[in-house]
JSON list of C-alpha atoms in Angstrom, two decimals:
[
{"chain": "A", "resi": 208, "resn": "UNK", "atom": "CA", "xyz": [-70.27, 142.59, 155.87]},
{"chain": "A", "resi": 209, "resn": "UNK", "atom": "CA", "xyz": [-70.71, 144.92, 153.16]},
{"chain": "A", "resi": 210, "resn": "UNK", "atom": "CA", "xyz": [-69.24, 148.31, 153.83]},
{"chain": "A", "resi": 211, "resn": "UNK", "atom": "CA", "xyz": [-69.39, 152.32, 152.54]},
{"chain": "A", "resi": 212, "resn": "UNK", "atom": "CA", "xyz": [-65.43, 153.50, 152.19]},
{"chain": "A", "resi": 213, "resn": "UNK", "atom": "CA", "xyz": [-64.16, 156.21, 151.72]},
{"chain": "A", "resi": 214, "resn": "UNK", "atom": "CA", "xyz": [-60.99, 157.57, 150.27]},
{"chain": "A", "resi": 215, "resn": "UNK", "atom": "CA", "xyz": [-58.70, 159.87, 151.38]},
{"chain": "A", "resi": 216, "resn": "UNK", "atom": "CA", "xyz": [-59.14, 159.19, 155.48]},
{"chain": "A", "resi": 217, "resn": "UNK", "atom": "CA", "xyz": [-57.54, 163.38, 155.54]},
{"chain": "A", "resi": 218, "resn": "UNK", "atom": "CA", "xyz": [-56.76, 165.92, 153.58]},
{"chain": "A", "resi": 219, "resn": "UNK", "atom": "CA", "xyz": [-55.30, 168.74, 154.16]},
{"chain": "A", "resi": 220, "resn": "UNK", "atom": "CA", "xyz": [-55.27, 172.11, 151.39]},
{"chain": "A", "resi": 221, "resn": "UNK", "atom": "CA", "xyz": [-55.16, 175.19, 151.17]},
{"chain": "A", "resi": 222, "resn": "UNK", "atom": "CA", "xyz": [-57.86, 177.85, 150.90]},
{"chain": "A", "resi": 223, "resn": "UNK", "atom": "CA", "xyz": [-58.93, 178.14, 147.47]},
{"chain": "A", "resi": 224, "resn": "UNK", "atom": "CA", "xyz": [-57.58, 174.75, 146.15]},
{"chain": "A", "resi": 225, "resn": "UNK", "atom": "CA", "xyz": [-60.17, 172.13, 144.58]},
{"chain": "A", "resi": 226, "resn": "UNK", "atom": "CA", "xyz": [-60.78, 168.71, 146.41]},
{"chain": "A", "resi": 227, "resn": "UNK", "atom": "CA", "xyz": [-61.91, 165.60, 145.52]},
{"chain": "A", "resi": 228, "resn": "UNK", "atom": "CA", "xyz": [-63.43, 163.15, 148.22]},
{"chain": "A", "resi": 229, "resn": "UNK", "atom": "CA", "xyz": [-64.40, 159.51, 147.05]},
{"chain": "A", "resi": 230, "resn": "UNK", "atom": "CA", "xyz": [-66.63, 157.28, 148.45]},
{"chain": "A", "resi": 231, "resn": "UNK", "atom": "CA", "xyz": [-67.97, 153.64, 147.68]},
{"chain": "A", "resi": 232, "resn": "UNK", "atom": "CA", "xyz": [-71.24, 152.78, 148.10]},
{"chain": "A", "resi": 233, "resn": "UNK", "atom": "CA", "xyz": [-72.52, 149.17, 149.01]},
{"chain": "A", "resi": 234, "resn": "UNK", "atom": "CA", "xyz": [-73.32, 148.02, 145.70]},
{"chain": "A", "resi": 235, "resn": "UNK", "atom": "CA", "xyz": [-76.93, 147.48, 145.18]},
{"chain": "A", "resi": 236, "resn": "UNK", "atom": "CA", "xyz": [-77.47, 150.62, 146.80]},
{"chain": "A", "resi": 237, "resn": "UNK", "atom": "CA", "xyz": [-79.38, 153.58, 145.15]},
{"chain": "A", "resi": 238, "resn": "UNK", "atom": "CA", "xyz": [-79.32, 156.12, 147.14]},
{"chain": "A", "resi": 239, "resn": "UNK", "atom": "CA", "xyz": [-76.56, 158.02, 148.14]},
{"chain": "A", "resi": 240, "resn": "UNK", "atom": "CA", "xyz": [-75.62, 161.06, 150.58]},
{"chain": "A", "resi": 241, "resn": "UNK", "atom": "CA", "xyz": [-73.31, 163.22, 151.66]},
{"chain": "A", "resi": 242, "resn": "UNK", "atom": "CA", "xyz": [-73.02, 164.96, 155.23]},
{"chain": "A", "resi": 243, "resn": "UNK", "atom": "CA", "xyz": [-70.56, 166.80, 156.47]},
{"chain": "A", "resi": 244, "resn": "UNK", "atom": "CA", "xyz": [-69.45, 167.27, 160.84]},
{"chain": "A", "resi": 245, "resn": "UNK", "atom": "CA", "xyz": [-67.46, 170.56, 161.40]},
{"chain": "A", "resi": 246, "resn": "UNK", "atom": "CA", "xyz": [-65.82, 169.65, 164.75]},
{"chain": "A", "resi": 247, "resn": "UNK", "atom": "CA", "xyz": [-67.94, 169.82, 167.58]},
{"chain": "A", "resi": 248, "resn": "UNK", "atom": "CA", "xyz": [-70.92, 170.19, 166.05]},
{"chain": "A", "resi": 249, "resn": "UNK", "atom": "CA", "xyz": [-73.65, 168.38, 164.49]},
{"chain": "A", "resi": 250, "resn": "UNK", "atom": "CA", "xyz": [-73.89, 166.16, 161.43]},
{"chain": "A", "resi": 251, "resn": "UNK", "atom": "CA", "xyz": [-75.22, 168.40, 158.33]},
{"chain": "A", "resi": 252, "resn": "UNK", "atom": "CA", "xyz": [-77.11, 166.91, 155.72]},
{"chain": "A", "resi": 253, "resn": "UNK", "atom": "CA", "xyz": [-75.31, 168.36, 151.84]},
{"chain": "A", "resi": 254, "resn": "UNK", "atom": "CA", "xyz": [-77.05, 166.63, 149.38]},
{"chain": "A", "resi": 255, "resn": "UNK", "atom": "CA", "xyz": [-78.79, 163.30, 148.08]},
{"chain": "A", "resi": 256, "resn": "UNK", "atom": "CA", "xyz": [-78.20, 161.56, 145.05]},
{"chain": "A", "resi": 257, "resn": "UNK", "atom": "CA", "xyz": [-80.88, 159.26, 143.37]},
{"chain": "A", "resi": 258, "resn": "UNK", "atom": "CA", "xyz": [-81.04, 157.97, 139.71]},
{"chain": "A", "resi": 259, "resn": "UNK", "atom": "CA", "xyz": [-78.15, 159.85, 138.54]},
{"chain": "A", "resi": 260, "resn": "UNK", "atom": "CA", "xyz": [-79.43, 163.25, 139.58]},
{"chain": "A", "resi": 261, "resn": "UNK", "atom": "CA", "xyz": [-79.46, 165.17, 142.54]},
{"chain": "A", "resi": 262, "resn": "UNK", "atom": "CA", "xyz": [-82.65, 164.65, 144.71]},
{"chain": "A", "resi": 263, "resn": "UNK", "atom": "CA", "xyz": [-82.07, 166.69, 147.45]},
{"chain": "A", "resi": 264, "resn": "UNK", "atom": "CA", "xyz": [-79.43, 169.47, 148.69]},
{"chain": "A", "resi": 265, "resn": "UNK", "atom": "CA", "xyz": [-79.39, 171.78, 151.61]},
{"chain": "A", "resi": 266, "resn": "UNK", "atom": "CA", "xyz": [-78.37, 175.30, 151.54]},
{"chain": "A", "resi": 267, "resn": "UNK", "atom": "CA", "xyz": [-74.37, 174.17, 152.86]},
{"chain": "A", "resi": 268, "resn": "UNK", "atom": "CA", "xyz": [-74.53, 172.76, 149.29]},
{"chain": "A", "resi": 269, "resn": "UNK", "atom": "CA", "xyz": [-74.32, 175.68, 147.08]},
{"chain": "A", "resi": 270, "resn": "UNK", "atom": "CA", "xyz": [-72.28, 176.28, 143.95]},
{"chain": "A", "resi": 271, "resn": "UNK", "atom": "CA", "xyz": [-68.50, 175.75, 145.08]},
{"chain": "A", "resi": 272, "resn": "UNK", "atom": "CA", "xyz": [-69.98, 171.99, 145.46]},
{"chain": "A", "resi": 273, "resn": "UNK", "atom": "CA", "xyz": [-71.04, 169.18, 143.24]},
{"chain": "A", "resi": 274, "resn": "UNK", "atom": "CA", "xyz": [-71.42, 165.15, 143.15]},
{"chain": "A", "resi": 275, "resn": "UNK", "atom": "CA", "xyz": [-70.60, 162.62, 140.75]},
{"chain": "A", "resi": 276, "resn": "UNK", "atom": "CA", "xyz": [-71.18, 158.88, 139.91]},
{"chain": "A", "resi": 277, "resn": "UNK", "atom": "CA", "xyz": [-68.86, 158.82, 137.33]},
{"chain": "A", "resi": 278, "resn": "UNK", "atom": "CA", "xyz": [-69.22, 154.80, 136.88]},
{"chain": "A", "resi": 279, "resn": "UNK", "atom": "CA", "xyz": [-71.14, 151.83, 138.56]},
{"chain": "A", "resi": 280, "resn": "UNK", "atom": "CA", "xyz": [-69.04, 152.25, 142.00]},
{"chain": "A", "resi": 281, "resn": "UNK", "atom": "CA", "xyz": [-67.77, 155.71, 143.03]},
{"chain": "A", "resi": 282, "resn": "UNK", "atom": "CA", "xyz": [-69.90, 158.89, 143.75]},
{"chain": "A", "resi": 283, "resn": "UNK", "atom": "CA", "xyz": [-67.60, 161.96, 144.62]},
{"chain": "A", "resi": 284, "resn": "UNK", "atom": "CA", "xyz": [-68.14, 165.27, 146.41]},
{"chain": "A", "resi": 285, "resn": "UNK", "atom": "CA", "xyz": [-65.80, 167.85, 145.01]},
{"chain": "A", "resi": 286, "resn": "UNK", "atom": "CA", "xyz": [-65.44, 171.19, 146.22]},
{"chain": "A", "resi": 287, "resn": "UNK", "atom": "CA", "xyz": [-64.13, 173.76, 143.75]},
{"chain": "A", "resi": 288, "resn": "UNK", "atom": "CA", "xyz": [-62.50, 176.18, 145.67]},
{"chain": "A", "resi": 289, "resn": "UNK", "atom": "CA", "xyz": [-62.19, 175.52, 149.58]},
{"chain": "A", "resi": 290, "resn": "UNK", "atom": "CA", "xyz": [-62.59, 177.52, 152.18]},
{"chain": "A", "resi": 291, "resn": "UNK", "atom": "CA", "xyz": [-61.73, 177.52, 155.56]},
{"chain": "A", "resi": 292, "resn": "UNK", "atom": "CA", "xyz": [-65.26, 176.92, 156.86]},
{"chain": "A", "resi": 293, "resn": "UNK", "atom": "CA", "xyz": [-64.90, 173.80, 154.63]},
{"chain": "A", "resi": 294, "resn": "UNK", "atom": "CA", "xyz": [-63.17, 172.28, 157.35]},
{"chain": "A", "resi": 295, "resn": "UNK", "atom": "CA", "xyz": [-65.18, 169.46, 158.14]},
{"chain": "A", "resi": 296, "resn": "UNK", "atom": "CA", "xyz": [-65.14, 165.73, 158.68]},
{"chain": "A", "resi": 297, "resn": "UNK", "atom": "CA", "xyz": [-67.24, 164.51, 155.57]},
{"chain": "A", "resi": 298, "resn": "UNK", "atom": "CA", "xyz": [-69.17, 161.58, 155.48]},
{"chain": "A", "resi": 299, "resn": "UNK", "atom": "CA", "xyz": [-70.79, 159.09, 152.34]},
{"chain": "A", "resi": 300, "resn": "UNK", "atom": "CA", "xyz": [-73.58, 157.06, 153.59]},
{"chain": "A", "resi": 301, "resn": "UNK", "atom": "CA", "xyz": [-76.11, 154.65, 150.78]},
{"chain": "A", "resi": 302, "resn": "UNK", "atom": "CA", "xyz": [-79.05, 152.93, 151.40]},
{"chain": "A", "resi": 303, "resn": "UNK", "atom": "CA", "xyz": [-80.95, 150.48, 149.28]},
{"chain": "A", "resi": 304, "resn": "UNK", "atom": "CA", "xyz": [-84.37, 151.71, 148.07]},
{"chain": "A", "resi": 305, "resn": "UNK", "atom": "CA", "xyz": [-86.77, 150.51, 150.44]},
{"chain": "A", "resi": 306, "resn": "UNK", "atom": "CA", "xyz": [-84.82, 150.40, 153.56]},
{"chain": "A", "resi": 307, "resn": "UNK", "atom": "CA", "xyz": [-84.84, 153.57, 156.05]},
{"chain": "A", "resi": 308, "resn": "UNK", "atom": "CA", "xyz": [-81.23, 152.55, 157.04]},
{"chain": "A", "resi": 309, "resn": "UNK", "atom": "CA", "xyz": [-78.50, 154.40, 156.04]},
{"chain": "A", "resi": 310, "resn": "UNK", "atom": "CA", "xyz": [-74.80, 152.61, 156.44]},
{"chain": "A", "resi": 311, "resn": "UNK", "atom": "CA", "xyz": [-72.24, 155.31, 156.67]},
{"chain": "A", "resi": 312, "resn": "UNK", "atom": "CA", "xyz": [-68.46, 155.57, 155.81]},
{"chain": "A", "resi": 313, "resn": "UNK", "atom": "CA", "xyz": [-65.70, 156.28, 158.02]},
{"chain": "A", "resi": 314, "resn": "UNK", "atom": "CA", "xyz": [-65.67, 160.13, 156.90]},
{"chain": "A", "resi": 315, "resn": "UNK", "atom": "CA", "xyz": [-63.00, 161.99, 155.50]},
{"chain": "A", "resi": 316, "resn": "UNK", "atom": "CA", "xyz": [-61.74, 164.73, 156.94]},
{"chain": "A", "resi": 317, "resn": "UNK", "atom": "CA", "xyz": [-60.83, 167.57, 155.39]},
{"chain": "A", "resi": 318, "resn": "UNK", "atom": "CA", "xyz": [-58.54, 170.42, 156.91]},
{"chain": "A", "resi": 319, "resn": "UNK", "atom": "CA", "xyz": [-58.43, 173.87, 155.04]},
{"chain": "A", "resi": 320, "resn": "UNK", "atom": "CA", "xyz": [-55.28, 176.01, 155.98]},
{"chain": "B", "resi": 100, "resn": "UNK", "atom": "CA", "xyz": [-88.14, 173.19, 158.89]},
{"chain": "B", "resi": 101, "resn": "UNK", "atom": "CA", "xyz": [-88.09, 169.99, 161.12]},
{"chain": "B", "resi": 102, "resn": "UNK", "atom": "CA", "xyz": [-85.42, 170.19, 163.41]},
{"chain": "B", "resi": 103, "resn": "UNK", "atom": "CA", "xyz": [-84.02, 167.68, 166.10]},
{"chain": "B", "resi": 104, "resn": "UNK", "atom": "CA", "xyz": [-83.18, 168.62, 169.93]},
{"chain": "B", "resi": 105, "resn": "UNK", "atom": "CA", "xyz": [-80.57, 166.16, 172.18]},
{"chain": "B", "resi": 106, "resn": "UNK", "atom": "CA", "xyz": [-80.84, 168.59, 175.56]},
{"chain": "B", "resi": 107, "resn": "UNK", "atom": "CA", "xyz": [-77.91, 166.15, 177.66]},
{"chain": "B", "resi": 108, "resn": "UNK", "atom": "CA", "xyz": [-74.76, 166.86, 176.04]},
{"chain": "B", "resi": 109, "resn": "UNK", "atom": "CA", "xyz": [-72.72, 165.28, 177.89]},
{"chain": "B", "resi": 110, "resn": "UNK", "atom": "CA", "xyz": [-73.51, 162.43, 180.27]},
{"chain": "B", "resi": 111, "resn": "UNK", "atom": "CA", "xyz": [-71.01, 160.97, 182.79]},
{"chain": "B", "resi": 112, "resn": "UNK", "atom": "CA", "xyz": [-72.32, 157.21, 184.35]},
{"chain": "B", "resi": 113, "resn": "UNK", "atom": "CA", "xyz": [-70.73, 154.69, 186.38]},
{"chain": "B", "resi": 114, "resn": "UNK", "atom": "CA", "xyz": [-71.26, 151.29, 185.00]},
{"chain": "B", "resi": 115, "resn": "UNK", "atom": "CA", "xyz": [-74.17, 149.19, 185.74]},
{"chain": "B", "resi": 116, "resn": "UNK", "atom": "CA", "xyz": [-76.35, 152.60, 186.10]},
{"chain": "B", "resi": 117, "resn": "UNK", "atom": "CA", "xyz": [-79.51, 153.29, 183.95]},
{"chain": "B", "resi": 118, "resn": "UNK", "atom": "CA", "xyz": [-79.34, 155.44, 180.72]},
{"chain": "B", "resi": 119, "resn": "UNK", "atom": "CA", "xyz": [-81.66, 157.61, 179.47]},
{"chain": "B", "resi": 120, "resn": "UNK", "atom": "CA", "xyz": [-80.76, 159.87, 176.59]},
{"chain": "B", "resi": 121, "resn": "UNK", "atom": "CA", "xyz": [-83.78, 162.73, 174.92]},
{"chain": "B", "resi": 122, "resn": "UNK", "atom": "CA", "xyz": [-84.16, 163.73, 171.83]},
{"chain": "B", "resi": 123, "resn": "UNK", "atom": "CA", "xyz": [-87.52, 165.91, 171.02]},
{"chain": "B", "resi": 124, "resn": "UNK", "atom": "CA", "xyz": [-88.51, 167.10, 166.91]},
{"chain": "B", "resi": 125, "resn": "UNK", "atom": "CA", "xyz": [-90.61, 169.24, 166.00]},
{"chain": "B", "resi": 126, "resn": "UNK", "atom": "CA", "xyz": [-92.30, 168.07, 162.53]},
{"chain": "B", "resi": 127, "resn": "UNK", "atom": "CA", "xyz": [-95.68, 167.41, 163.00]},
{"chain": "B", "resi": 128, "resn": "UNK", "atom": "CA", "xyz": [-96.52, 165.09, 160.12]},
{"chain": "B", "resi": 129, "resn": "UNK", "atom": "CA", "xyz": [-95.25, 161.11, 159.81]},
{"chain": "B", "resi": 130, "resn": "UNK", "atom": "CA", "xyz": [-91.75, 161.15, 160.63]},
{"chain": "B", "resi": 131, "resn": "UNK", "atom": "CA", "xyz": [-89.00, 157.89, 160.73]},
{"chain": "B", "resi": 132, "resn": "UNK", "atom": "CA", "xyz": [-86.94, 158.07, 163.68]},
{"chain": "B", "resi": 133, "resn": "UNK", "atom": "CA", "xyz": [-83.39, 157.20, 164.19]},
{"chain": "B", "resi": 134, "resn": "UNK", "atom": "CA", "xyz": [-80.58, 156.68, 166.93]},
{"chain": "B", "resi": 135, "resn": "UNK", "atom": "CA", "xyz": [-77.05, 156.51, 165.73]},
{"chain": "B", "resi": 136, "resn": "UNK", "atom": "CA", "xyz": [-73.91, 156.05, 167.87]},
{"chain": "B", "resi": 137, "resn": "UNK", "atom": "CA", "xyz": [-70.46, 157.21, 167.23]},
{"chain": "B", "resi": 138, "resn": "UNK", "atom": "CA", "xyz": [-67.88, 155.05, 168.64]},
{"chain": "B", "resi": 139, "resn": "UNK", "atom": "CA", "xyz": [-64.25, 156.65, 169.09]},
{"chain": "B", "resi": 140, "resn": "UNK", "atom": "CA", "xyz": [-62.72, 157.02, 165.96]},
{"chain": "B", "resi": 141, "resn": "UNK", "atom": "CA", "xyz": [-65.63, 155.36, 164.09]},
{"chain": "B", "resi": 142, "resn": "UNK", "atom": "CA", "xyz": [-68.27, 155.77, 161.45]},
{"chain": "B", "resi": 143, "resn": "UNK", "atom": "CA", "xyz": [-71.61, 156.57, 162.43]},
{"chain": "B", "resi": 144, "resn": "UNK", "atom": "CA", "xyz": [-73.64, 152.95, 163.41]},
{"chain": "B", "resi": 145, "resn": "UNK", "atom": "CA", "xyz": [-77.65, 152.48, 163.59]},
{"chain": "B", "resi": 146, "resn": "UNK", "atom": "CA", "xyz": [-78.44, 151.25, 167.02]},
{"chain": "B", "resi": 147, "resn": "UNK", "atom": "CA", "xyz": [-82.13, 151.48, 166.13]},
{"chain": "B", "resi": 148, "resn": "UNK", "atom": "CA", "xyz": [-85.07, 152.84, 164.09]},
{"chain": "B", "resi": 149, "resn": "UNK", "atom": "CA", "xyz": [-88.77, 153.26, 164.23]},
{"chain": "B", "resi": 150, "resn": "UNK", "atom": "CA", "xyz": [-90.79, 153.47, 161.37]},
{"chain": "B", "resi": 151, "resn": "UNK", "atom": "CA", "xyz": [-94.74, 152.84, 162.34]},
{"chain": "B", "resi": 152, "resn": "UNK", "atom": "CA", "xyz": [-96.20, 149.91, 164.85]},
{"chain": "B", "resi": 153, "resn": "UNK", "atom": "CA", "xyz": [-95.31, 149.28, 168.33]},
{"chain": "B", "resi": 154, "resn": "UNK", "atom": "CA", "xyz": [-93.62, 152.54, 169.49]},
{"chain": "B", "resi": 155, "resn": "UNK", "atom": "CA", "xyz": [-91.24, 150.74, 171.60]},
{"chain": "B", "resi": 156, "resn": "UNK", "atom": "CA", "xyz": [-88.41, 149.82, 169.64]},
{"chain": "B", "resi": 157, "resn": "UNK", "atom": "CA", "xyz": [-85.49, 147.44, 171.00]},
{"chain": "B", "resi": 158, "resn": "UNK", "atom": "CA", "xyz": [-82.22, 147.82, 168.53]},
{"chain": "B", "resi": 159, "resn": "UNK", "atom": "CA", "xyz": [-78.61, 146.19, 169.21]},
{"chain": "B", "resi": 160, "resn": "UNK", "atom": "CA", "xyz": [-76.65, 146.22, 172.43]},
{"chain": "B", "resi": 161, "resn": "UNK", "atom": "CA", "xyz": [-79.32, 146.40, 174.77]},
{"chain": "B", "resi": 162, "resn": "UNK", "atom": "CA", "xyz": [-80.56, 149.92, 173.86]},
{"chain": "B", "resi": 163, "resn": "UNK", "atom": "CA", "xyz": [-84.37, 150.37, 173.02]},
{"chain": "B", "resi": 164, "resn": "UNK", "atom": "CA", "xyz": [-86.18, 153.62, 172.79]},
{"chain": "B", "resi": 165, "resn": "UNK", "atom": "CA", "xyz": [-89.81, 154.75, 172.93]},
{"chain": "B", "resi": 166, "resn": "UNK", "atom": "CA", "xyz": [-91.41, 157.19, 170.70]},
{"chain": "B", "resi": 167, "resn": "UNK", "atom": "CA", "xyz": [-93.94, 158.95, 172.37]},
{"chain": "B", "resi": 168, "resn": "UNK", "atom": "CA", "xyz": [-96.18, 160.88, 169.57]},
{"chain": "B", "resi": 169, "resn": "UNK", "atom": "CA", "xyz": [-97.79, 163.26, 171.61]},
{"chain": "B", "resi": 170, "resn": "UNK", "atom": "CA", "xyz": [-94.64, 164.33, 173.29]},
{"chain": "B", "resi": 171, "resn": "UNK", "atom": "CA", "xyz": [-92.69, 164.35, 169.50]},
{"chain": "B", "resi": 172, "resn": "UNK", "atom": "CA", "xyz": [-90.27, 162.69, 171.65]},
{"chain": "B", "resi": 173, "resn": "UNK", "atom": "CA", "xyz": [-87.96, 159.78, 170.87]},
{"chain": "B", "resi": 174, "resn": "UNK", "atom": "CA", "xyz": [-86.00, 158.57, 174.19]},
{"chain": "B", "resi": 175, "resn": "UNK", "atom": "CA", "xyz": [-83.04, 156.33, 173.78]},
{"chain": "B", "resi": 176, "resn": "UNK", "atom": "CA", "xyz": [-82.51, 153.78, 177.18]},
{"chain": "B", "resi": 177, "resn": "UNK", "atom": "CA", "xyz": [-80.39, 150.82, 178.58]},
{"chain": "B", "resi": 178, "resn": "UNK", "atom": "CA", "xyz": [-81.12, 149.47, 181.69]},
{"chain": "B", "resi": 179, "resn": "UNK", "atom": "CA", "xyz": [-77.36, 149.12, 182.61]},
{"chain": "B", "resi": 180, "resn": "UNK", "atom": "CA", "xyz": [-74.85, 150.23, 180.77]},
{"chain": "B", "resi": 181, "resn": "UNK", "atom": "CA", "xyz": [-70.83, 149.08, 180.53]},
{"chain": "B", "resi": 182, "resn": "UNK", "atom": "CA", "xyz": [-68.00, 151.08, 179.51]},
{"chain": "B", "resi": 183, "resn": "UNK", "atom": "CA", "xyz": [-67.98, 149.86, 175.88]},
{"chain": "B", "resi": 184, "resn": "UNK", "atom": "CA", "xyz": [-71.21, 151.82, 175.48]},
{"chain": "B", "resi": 185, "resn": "UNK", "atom": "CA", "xyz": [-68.81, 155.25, 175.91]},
{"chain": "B", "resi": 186, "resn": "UNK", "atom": "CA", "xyz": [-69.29, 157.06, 172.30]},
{"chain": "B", "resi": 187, "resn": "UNK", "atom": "CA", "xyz": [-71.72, 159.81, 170.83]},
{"chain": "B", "resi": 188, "resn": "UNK", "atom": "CA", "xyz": [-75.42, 159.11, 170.33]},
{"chain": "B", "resi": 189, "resn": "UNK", "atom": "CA", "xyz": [-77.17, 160.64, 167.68]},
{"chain": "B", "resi": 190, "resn": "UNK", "atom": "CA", "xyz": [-80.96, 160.65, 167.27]},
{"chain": "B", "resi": 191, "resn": "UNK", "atom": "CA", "xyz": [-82.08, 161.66, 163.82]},
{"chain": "B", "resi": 192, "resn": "UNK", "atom": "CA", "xyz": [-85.29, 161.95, 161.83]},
{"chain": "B", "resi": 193, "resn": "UNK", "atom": "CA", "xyz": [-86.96, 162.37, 158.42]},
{"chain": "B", "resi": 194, "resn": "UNK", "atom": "CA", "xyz": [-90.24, 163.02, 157.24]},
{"chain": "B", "resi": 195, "resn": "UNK", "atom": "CA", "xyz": [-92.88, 160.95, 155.20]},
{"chain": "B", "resi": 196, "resn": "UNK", "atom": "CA", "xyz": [-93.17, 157.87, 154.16]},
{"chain": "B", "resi": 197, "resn": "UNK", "atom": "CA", "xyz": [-90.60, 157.88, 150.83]},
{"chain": "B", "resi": 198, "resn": "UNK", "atom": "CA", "xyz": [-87.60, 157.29, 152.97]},
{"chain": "B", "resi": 199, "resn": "UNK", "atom": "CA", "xyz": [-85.33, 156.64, 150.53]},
{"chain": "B", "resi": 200, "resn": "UNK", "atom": "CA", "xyz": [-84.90, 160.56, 149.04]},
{"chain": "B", "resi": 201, "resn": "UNK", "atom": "CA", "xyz": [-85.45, 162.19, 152.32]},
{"chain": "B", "resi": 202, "resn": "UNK", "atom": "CA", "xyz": [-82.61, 163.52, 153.72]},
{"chain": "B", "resi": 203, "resn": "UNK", "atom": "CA", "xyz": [-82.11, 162.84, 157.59]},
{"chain": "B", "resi": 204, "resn": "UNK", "atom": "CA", "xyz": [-82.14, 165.59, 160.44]},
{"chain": "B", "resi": 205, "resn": "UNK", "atom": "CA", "xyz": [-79.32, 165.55, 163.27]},
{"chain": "B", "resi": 206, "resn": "UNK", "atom": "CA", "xyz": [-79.48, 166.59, 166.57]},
{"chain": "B", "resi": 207, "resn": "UNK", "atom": "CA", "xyz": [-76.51, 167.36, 168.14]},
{"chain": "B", "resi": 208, "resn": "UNK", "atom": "CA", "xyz": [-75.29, 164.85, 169.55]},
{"chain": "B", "resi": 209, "resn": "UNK", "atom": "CA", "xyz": [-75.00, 163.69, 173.47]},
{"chain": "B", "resi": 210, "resn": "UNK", "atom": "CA", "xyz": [-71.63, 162.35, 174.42]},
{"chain": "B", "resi": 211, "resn": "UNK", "atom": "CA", "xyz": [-72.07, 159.73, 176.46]},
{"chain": "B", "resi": 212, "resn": "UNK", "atom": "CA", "xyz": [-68.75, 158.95, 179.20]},
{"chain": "B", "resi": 213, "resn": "UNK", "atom": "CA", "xyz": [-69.00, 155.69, 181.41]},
{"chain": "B", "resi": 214, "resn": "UNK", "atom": "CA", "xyz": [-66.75, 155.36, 183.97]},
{"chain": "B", "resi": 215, "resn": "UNK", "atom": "CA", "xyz": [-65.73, 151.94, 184.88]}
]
């Protein structure tokens, strides 16, 4: 079964360092989202990624963040300069245009120290 | 702004009893309805969706849920449950009909704990 993964599983950095996080989309999949789950609390919709440009982005998602589909399979969420509220478990979900499901990665989480 | 409300946080069954999980939104135009569950350790999983037609909805493992418009309600059930069913349940929404852009609302979550 065709699968969203994600890459690192955690991270740990320290405040003010840039991260990466990867993800993996199914492949004929054209829309693509990130959301992130501070611990104990509910998942948070960041942004939404359509036709190589941003569709949709919440306030969380301001300019310390950005996404990328820098070829046909990866679309990353980097955060420039971390802070500790950053501390999240961060999740990559697609969906295929059409569809109202969206399959969701594993997460990454991300510990700022 | 729509937002999503899961009142049971936490919910401690024996097995074999009946589950009923709410979840209430408040946008009042055509909305797409969601329950997700969050097995330990594990990615977030649809159990079920309901976009328009018959508002009760069966999805995998048993579960089903209603959506009640009048009540902008969206109830998750299972008749009995087993201990395998222990994980976090999600409902989750998102407005109109262009599903594929619109981001999806969370509710909180409801942690569900059966006891074998």
């Amino acid at each position: 079964e065709p699968e969203v993964t994600q890459t690192p599983s955690h991270q740990v950095t320290q405040m003010g360092q840039e991260v990466i996080l990867r993800c993996v989309p199914i492949s004929n999949h054209l829309y693509f989202y990130w959301y992130r789950q501070i611990l104990g609390q509910k998942v948070e919709f960041l942004v939404s990624f359509y036709n190589n440009e941003i569709s949709e982005k919440s306030e969380i998602f301001d300019d310390q963040f950005s996404v990328e589909r820098p070829d046909g399979s990866n679309f990353t969420l980097k955060i420039r300069s971390t802070k500790l509220e950053d501390s999240a478990m961060y999740f990559c979900a697609s969906r295929y245009t059409g569809s109202g499901e969206l399959f969701f990665g594993e997460g990454s989480r991300l510990t700022v120290l | 702004a729509q937002s999503v409300s899961q009142h049971n946080h936490h919910v401690i069954l024996s097995e074999a009893a009946s589950l009923e999980l709410g979840c209430n939104y408040s946008y009042g135009g055509t909305v797409n309805l969601f329950w997700y569950v969050q097995y330990p350790g594990q990615h977030l999983q649809l159990l079920l969706k309901y976009f328009s037609g018959d508002p009760l909805v069966k999805g995998i493992k048993g579960f089903e849920a209603e959506f009640i418009k009048s009540k902008f309600s969206f109830n998750l059930r299972k008749p009995s449950v087993q201990w395998s069913d222990t994980a976090e349940y999600f409902c989750a929404v998102n407005k109109g009909r262009d599903t594929g852009r619109r981001a999806l609302t969370f509710g909180s979550g409801t942690r569900l704990q059966v006891q074998p």
